[in-house]
Short mmCIF file of C-alpha atoms and ligand atoms in Angstrom, two decimals:
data_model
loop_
_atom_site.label_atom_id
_atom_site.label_comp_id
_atom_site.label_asym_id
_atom_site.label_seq_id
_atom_site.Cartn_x
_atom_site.Cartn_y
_atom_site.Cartn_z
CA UNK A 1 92.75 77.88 119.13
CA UNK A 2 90.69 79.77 116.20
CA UNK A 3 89.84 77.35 113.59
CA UNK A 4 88.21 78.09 109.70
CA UNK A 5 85.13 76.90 108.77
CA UNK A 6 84.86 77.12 104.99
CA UNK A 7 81.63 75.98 103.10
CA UNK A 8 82.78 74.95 99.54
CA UNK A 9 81.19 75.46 95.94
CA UNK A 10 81.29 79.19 95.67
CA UNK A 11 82.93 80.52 92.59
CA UNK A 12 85.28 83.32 93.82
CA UNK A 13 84.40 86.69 91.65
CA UNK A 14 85.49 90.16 92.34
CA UNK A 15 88.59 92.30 93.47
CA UNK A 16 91.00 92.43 96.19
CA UNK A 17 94.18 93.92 97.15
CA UNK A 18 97.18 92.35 97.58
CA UNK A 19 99.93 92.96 100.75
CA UNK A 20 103.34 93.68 101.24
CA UNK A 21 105.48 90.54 100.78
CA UNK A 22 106.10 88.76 104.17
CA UNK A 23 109.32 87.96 103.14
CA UNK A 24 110.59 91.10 102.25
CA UNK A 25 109.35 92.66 105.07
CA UNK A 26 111.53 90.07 107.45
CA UNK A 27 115.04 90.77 106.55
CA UNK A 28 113.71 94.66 105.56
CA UNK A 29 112.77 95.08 109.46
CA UNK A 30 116.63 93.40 110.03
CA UNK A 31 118.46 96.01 107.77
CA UNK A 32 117.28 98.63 109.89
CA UNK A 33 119.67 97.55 113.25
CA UNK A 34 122.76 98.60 110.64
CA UNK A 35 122.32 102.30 111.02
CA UNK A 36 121.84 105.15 114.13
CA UNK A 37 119.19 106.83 112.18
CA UNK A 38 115.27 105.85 111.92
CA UNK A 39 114.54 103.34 108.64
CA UNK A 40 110.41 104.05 107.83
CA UNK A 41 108.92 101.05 106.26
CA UNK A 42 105.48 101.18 104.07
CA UNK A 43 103.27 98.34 102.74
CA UNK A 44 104.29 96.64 106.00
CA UNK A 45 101.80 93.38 106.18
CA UNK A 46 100.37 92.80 109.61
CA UNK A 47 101.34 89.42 110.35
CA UNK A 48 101.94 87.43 113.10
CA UNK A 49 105.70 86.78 112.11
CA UNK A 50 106.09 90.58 111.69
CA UNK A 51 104.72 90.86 115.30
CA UNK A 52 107.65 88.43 116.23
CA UNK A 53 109.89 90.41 114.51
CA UNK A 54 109.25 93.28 116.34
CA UNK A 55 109.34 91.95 118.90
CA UNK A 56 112.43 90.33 119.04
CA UNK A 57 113.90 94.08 117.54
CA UNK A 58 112.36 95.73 120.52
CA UNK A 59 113.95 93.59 122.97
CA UNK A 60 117.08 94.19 121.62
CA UNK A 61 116.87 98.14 122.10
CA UNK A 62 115.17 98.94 118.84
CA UNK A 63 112.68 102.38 118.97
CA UNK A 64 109.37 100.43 117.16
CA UNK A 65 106.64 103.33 116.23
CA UNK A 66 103.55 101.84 114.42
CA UNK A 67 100.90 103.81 112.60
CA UNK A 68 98.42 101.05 113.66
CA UNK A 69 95.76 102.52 111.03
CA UNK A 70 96.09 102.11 107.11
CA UNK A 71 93.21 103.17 104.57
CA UNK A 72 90.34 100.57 103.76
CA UNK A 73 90.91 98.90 100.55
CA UNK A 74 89.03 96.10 98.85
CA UNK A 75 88.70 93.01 101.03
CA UNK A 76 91.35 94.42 103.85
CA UNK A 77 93.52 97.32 105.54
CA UNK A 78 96.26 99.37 103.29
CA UNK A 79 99.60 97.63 104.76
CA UNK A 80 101.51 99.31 107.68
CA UNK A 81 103.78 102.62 108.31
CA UNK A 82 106.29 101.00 110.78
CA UNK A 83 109.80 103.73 111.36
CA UNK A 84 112.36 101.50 113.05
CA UNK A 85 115.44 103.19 115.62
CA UNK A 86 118.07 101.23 116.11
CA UNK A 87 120.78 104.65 117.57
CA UNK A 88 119.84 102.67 121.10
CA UNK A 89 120.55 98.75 120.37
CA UNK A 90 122.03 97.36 123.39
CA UNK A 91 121.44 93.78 123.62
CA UNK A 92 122.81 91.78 120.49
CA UNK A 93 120.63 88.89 121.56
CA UNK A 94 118.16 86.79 119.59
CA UNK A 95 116.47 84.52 122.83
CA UNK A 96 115.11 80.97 122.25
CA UNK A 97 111.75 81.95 122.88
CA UNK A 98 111.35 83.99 119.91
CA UNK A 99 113.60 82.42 117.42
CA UNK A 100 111.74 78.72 118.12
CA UNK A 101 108.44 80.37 117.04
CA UNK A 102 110.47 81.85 113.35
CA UNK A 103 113.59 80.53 112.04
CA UNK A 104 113.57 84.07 109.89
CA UNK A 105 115.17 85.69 113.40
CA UNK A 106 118.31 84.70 111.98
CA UNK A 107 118.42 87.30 109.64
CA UNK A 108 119.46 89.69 112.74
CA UNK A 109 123.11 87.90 112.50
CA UNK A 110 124.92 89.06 109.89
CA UNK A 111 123.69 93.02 110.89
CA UNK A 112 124.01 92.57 114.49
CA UNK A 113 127.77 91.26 114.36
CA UNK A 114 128.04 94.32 111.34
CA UNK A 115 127.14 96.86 113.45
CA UNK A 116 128.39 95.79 116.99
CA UNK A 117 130.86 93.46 116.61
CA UNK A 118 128.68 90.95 118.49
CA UNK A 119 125.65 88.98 118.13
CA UNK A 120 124.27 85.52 120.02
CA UNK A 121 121.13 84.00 118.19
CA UNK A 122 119.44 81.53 119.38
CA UNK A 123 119.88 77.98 116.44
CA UNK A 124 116.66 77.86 114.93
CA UNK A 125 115.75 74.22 115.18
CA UNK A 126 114.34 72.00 112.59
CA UNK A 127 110.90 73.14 111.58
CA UNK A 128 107.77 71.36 109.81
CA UNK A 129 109.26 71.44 106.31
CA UNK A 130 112.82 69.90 107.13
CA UNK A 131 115.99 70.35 109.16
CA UNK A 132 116.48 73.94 107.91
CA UNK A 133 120.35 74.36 108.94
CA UNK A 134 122.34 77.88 109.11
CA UNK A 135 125.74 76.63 108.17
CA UNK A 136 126.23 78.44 104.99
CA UNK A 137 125.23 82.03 107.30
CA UNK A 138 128.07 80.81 109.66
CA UNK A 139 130.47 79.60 106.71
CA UNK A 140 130.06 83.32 105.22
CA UNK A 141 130.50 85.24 108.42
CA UNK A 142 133.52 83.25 109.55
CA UNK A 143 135.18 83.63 106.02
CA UNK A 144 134.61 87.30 106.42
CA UNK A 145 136.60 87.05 109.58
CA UNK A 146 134.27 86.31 112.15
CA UNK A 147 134.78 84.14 115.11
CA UNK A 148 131.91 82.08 115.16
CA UNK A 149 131.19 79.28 118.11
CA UNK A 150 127.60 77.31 119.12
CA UNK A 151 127.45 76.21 122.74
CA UNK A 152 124.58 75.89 124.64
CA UNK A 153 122.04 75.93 121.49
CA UNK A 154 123.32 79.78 120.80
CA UNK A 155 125.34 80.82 117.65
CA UNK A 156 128.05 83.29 118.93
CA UNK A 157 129.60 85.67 116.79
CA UNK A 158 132.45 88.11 117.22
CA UNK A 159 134.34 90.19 115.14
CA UNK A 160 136.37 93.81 115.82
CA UNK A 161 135.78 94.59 112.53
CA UNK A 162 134.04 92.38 109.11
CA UNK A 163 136.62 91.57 106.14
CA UNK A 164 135.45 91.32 102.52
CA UNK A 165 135.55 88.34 101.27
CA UNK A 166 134.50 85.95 98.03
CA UNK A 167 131.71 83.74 99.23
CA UNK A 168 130.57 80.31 97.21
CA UNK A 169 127.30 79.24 99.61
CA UNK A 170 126.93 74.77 98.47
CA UNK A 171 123.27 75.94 97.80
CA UNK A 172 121.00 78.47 97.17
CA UNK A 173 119.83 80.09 100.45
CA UNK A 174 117.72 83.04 100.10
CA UNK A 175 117.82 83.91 103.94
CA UNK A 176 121.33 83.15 103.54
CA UNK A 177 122.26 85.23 100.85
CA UNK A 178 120.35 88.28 102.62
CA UNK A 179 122.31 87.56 106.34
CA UNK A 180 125.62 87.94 104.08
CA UNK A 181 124.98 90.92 102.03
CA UNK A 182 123.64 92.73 105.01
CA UNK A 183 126.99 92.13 106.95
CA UNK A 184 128.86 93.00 103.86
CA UNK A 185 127.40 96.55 103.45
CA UNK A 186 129.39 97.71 107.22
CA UNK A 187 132.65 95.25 106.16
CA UNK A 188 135.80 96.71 105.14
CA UNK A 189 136.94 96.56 101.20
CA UNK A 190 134.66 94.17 98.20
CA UNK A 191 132.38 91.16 99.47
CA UNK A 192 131.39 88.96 96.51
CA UNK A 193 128.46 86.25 96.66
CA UNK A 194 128.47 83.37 94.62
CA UNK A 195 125.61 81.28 93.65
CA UNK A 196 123.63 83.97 95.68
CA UNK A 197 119.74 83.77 95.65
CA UNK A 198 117.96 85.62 92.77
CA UNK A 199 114.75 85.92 94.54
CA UNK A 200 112.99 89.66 94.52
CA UNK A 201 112.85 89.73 98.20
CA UNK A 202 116.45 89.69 97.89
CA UNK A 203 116.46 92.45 95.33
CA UNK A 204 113.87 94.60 97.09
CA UNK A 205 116.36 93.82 100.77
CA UNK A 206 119.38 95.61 98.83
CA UNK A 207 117.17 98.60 96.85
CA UNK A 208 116.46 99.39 100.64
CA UNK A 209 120.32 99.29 101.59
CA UNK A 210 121.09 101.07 98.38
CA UNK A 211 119.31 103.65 99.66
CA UNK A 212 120.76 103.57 103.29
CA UNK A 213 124.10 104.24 100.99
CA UNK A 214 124.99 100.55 100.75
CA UNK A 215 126.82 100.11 97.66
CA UNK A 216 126.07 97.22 96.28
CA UNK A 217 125.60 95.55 92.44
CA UNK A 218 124.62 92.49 90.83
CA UNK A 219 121.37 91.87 93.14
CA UNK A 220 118.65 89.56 91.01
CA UNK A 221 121.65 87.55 90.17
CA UNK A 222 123.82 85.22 91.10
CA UNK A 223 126.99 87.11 91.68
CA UNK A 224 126.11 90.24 94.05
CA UNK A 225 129.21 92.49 94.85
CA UNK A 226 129.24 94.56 97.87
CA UNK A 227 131.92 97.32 98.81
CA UNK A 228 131.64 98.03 102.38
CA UNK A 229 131.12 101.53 103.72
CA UNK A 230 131.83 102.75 107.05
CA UNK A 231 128.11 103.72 107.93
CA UNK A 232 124.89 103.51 106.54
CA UNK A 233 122.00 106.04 106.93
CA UNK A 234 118.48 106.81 107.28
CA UNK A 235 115.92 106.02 104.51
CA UNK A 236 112.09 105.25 103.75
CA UNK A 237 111.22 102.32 101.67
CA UNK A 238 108.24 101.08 100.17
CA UNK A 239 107.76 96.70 100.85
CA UNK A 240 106.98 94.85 97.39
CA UNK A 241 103.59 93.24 96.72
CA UNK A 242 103.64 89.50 98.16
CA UNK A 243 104.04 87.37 95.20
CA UNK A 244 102.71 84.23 97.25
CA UNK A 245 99.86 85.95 98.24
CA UNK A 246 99.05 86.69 94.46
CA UNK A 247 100.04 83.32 93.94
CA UNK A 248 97.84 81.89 96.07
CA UNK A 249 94.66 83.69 95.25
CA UNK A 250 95.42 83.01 91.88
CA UNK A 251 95.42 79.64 92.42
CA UNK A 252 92.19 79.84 94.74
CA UNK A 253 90.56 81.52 91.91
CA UNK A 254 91.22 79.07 89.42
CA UNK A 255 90.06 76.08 91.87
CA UNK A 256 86.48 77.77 91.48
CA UNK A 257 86.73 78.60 88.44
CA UNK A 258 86.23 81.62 89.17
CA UNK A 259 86.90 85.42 87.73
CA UNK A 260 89.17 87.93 89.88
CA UNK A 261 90.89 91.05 89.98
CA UNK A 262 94.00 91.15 92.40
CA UNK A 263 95.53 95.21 92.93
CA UNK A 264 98.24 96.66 94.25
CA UNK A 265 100.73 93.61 92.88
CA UNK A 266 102.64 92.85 89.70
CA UNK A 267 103.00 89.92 87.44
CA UNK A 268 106.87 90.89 87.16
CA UNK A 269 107.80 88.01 89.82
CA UNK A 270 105.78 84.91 89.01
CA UNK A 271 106.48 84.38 85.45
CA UNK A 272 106.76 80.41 86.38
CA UNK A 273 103.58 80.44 88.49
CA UNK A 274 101.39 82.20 86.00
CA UNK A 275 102.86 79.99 83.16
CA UNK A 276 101.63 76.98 84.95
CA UNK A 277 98.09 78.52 85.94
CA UNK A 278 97.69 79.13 81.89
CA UNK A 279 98.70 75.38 81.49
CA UNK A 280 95.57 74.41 83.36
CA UNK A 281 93.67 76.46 81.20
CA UNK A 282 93.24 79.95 83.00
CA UNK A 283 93.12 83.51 80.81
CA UNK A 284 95.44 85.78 82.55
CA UNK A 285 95.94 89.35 81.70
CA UNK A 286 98.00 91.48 83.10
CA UNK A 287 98.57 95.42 83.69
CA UNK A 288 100.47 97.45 85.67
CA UNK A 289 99.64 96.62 89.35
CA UNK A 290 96.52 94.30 88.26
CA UNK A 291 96.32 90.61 87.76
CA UNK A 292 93.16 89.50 86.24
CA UNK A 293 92.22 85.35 86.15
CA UNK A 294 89.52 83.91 84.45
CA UNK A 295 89.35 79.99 85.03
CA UNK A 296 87.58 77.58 82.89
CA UNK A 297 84.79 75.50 84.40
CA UNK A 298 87.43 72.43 84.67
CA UNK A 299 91.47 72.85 85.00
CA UNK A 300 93.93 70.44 83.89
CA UNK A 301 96.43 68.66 85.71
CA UNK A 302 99.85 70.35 85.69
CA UNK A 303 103.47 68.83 86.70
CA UNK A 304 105.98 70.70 88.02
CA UNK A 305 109.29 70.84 89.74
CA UNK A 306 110.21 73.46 92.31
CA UNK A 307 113.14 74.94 92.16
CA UNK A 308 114.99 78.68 93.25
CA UNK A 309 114.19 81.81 91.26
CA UNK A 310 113.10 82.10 88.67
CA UNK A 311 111.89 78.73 88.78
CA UNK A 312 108.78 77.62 90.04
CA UNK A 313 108.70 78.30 94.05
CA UNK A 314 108.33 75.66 96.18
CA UNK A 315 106.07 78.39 98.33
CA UNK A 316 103.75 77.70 95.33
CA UNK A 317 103.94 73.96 95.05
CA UNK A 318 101.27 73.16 97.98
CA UNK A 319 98.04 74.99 96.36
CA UNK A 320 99.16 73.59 92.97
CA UNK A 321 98.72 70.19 94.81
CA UNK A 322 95.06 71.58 95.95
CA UNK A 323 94.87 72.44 92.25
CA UNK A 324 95.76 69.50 91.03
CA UNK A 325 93.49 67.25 92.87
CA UNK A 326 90.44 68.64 91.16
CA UNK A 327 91.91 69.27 87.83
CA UNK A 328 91.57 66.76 84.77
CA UNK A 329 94.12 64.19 84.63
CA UNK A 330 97.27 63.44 86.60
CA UNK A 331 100.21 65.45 87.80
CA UNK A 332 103.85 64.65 88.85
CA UNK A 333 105.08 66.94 91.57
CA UNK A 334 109.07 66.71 92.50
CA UNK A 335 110.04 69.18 95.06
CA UNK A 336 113.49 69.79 95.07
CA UNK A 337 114.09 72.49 97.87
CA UNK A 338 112.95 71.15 101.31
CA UNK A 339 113.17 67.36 101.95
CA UNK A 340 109.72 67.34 104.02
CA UNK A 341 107.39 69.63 102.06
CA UNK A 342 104.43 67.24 101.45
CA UNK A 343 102.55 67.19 104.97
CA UNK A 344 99.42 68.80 103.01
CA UNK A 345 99.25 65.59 100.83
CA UNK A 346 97.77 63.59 103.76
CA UNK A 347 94.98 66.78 105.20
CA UNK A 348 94.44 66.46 100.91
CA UNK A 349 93.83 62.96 101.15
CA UNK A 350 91.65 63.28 104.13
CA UNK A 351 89.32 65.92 101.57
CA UNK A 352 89.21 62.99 99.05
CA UNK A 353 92.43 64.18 96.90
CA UNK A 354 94.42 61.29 95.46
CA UNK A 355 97.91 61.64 95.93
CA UNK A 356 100.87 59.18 95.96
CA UNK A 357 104.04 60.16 97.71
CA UNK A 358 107.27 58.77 96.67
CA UNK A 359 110.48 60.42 98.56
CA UNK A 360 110.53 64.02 97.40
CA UNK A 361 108.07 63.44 94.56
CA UNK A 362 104.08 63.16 94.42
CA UNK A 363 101.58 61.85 92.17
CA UNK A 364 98.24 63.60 92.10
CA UNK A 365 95.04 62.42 90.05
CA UNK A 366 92.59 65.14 90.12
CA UNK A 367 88.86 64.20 90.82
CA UNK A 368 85.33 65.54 89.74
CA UNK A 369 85.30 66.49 93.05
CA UNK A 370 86.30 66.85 97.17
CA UNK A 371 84.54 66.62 100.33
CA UNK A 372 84.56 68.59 103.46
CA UNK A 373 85.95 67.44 106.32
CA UNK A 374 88.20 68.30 109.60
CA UNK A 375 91.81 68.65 108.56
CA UNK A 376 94.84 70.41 110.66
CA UNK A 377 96.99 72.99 108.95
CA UNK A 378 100.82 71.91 109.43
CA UNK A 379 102.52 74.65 108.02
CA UNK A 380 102.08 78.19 106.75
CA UNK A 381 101.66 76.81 102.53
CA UNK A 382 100.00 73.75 103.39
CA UNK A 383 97.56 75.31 105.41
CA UNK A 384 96.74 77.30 102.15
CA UNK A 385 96.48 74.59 100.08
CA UNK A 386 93.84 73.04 102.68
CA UNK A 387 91.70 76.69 102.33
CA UNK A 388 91.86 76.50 98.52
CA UNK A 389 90.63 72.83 98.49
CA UNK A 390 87.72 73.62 101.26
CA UNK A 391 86.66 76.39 98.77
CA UNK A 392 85.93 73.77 96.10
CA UNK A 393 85.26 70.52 98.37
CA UNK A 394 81.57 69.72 98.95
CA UNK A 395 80.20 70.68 102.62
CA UNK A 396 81.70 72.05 105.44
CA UNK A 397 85.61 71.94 105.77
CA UNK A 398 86.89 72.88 108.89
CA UNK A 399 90.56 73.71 109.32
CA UNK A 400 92.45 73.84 112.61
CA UNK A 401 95.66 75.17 113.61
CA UNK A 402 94.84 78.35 111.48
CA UNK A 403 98.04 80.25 113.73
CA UNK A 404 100.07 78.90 110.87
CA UNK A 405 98.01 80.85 108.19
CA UNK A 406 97.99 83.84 110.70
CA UNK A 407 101.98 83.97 110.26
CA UNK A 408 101.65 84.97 106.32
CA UNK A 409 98.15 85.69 105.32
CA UNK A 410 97.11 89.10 106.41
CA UNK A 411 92.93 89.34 106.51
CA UNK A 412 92.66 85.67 104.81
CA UNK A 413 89.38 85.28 105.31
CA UNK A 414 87.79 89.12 105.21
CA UNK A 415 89.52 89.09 101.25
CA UNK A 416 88.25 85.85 100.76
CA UNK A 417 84.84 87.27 102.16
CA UNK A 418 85.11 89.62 99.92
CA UNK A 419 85.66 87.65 96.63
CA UNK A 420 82.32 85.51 97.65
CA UNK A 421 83.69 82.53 99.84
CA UNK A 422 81.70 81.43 102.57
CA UNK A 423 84.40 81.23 105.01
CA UNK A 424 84.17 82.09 108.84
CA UNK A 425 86.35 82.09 111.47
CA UNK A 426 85.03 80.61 114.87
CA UNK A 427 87.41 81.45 118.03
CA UNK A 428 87.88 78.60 120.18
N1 EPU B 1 120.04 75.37 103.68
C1 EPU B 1 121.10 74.74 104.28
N2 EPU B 1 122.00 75.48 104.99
C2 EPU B 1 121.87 76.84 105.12
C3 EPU B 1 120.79 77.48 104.51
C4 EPU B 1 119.87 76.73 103.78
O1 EPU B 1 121.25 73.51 104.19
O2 EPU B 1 122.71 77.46 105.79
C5 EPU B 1 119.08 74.57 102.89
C6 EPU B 1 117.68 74.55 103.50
O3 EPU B 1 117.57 73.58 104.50
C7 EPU B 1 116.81 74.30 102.28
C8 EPU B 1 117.56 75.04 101.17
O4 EPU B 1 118.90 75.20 101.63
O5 EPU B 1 116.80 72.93 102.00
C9 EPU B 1 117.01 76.40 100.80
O6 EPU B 1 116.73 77.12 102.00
P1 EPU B 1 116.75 78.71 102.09
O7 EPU B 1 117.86 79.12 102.99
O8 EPU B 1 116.70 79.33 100.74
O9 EPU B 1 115.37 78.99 102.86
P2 EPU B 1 115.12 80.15 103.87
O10 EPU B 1 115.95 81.32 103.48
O11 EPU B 1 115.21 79.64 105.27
C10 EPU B 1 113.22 81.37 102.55
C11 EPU B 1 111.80 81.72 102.80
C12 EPU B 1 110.95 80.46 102.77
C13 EPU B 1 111.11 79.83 101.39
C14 EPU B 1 112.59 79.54 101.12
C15 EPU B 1 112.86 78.99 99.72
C16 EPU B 1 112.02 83.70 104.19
C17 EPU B 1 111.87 84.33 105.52
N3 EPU B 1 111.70 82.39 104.10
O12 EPU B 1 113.60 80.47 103.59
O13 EPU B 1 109.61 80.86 102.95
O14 EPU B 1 110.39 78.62 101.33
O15 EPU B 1 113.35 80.75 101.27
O16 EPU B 1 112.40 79.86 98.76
O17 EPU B 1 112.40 84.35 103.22
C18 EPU B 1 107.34 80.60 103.55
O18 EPU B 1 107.17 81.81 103.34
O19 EPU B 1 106.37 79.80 103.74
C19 EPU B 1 108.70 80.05 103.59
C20 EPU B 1 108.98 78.87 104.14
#
């Protein structure tokens, strides 16, 4: 298994490009199964859970054409053309094999049983962050007249034909609100969802069916209204920047203290995250597609609370811990979303971070400084927050289980290459 050898103390300085937003991209590559006619797909990110995606699409009958190429840009490869077919599905099956390696392959539910009447997904299991459960997908589809059952580990859905319905989901589920809306697009009569997710993956998922000739209002907040249509059609559609990427350079940056220019993204999306990053002291300006950070030689300590959009995103909250542990002064960290979202805290603590963990809630006390050492990423954000505290820690830091970062950071370490980290993959 590939492993990252980063050698820390280099202040990151320069300009890279930012990618398409993973999660976008997921339930993007999903809408495409609820129309005959080709969906095209730019700014696709080439990531190891897109792979999957595919993957699991082109089992199921999908026509997959990739461009493979993309133009250079700074520090990485202009994202992906990827035109999806979905006039030949034939096998409304989501296997075990592909939904244990990404719980996101539930977002072919609500548009498989749309389209065909029919779908069996494999239940994601529990993953590293927390038990992770579906029910509010399966509450939605079976209020919108689905027959739903789960034997043998499968979720199986039927329906003749989807219902409108009013939906309430008990919390807000941002894969959840996306499996609904896409199934509501092919129902008959008005689908409304309550307490729906507000996230702009969500908003960018129903531009796209918009476009397809969804009809469908109120996306971005927490009531979305969708009046079914009878088909949807053919469209091309541009994938938003990746707003944890930009978060997560930003926050790299300002461990350095460093001076960088991130393109091809937008500020639009992480008002909370760039409100915190001035809090520790960074300048930020902002224009158009460019983010530009300037960090001070020392940060200081910032609390938060994560929370859903447009509060701060728990996607953020593990490099703020990385942060945080070098910053001056002490930080209280609650996170409020997943119940098992601290396993960085002990690969920190292994760096010389110190953090105290108490139920969903963690105390950091930022130090001069960090030391290199072996740690093992456990998921895809905490494997993040290990790269942005081997950038600052003294010596070599050597992180293992890198397939994690591989799922949602295209070219980590060529852009971080290119911003002046000494960073090096070594293939096992
Ligand atoms: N939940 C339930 N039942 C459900 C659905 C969700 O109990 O039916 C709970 C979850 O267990 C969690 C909370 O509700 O405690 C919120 O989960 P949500 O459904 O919003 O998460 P998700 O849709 O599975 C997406 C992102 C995650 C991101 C979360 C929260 C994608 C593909 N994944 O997951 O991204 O952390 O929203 O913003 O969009 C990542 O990129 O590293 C990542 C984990």
């Amino acid at each position: 298994m590939d492993k990252l050898l980063i050698t820390g103390g280099t202040r990151l300085s320069g300009e890279i490009s930012i990618s398409g937003a993973k999660n976008a991209a997921l339930p993007l590559l999903c809408a495409a199964l609820l129309t005959k006619e080709p969906v095209t797909f730019t700014n696709v990110p080439r990531l190891n859970d897109i792979g999957t995606m595919l993957k699991l699409l082109a089992q199921m009958g999908v026509k997959v054409s990739r461009d493979g190429h993309g133009a250079a840009t700074g520090g990485g490869l202009a994202g992906e053309t990827i035109t999806l077919d979905a006039s030949g599905l034939n096998n409304a099956v989501a296997p075990y094999e592909l939904v244990k390696t990404m719980r996101a392959s539930i977002l072919v539910l609500g548009p498989l049983v749309a389209r065909t009447g029919e779908a069996r997904v494999s239940l994601p299991g529990g993953c590293a962050i927390g038990a992770r459960p579906v029910d509010q997908h399966i509450k939605g589809l079976t209020a919108m007249g689905a027959t739903i059952t789960v034997e043998h580990g499968y979720v199986h859905a039927s329906a003749s034909q989807l219902k409108g319905a009013r939906l309430f989901t008990d919390m807000v589920t941002v894969t959840g609100t996306e499996n609904l809306m896409m199934a509501a697009c092919l129902a008959v009569g008005e689908t409304v969802i309550e307490n729906a997710a507000r996230e702009p993956e969500v908003v960018d998922l129903a531009n796209c069916l918009v476009a397809m000739g969804a009809r469908i209002s109120g996306a971005g907040s927490d009531v979305i209204r969708i009046q079914g249509v009878p088909a949807l059609h053919g469209t091309s559609h541009r994938i938003m920047p990746d707003r944890i990427e930009t978060g997560t350079y930003l926050c790299a940056a300002a461990a350095t203290g460093g001076d960088v220019r991130l393109t091809g993204t937008s500020s639009a999306y992480l008002d909370a995250v760039i409100d915190k990053l001035m809090d520790t002291g960074c300048e930020i300006t902002t224009e158009r597609d460019v983010i530009h950070l300037k960090a001070p030689a020392r940060l200081t300590a910032v609390s938060l609370r994560t929370a859903p959009y447009p509060a701060f995103p728990t996607d953020m909250q593990a490099q703020f811990m990385a942060i945080n542990a070098v910053a001056e002064g002490s930080a209280v960290m609650r996170e409020t979303i997943f119940e098992n979202r601290f396993m960085h805290a002990v690969e920190l603590i292994r760096l010389g971070a110190q953090i105290k963990i108490d139920g969903n809630v963690a105390f950091v006390t930022g130090r001069a400084a960090l030391e290199g050492a072996t740690v093992m990423a456990t998921d895809l954000r905490a494997s993040a927050s290990l790269v942005i505290a081997g950038l600052v820690a003294q010596g070599e830091t050597s992180i293992e289980r890198i397939y994690h970062l591989d799922r949602g950071y295209e070219n980590l370490d060529q852009k971080l290459t290119a911003l002046g980290a000494k960073i090096q993959r070594v293939k096992a």
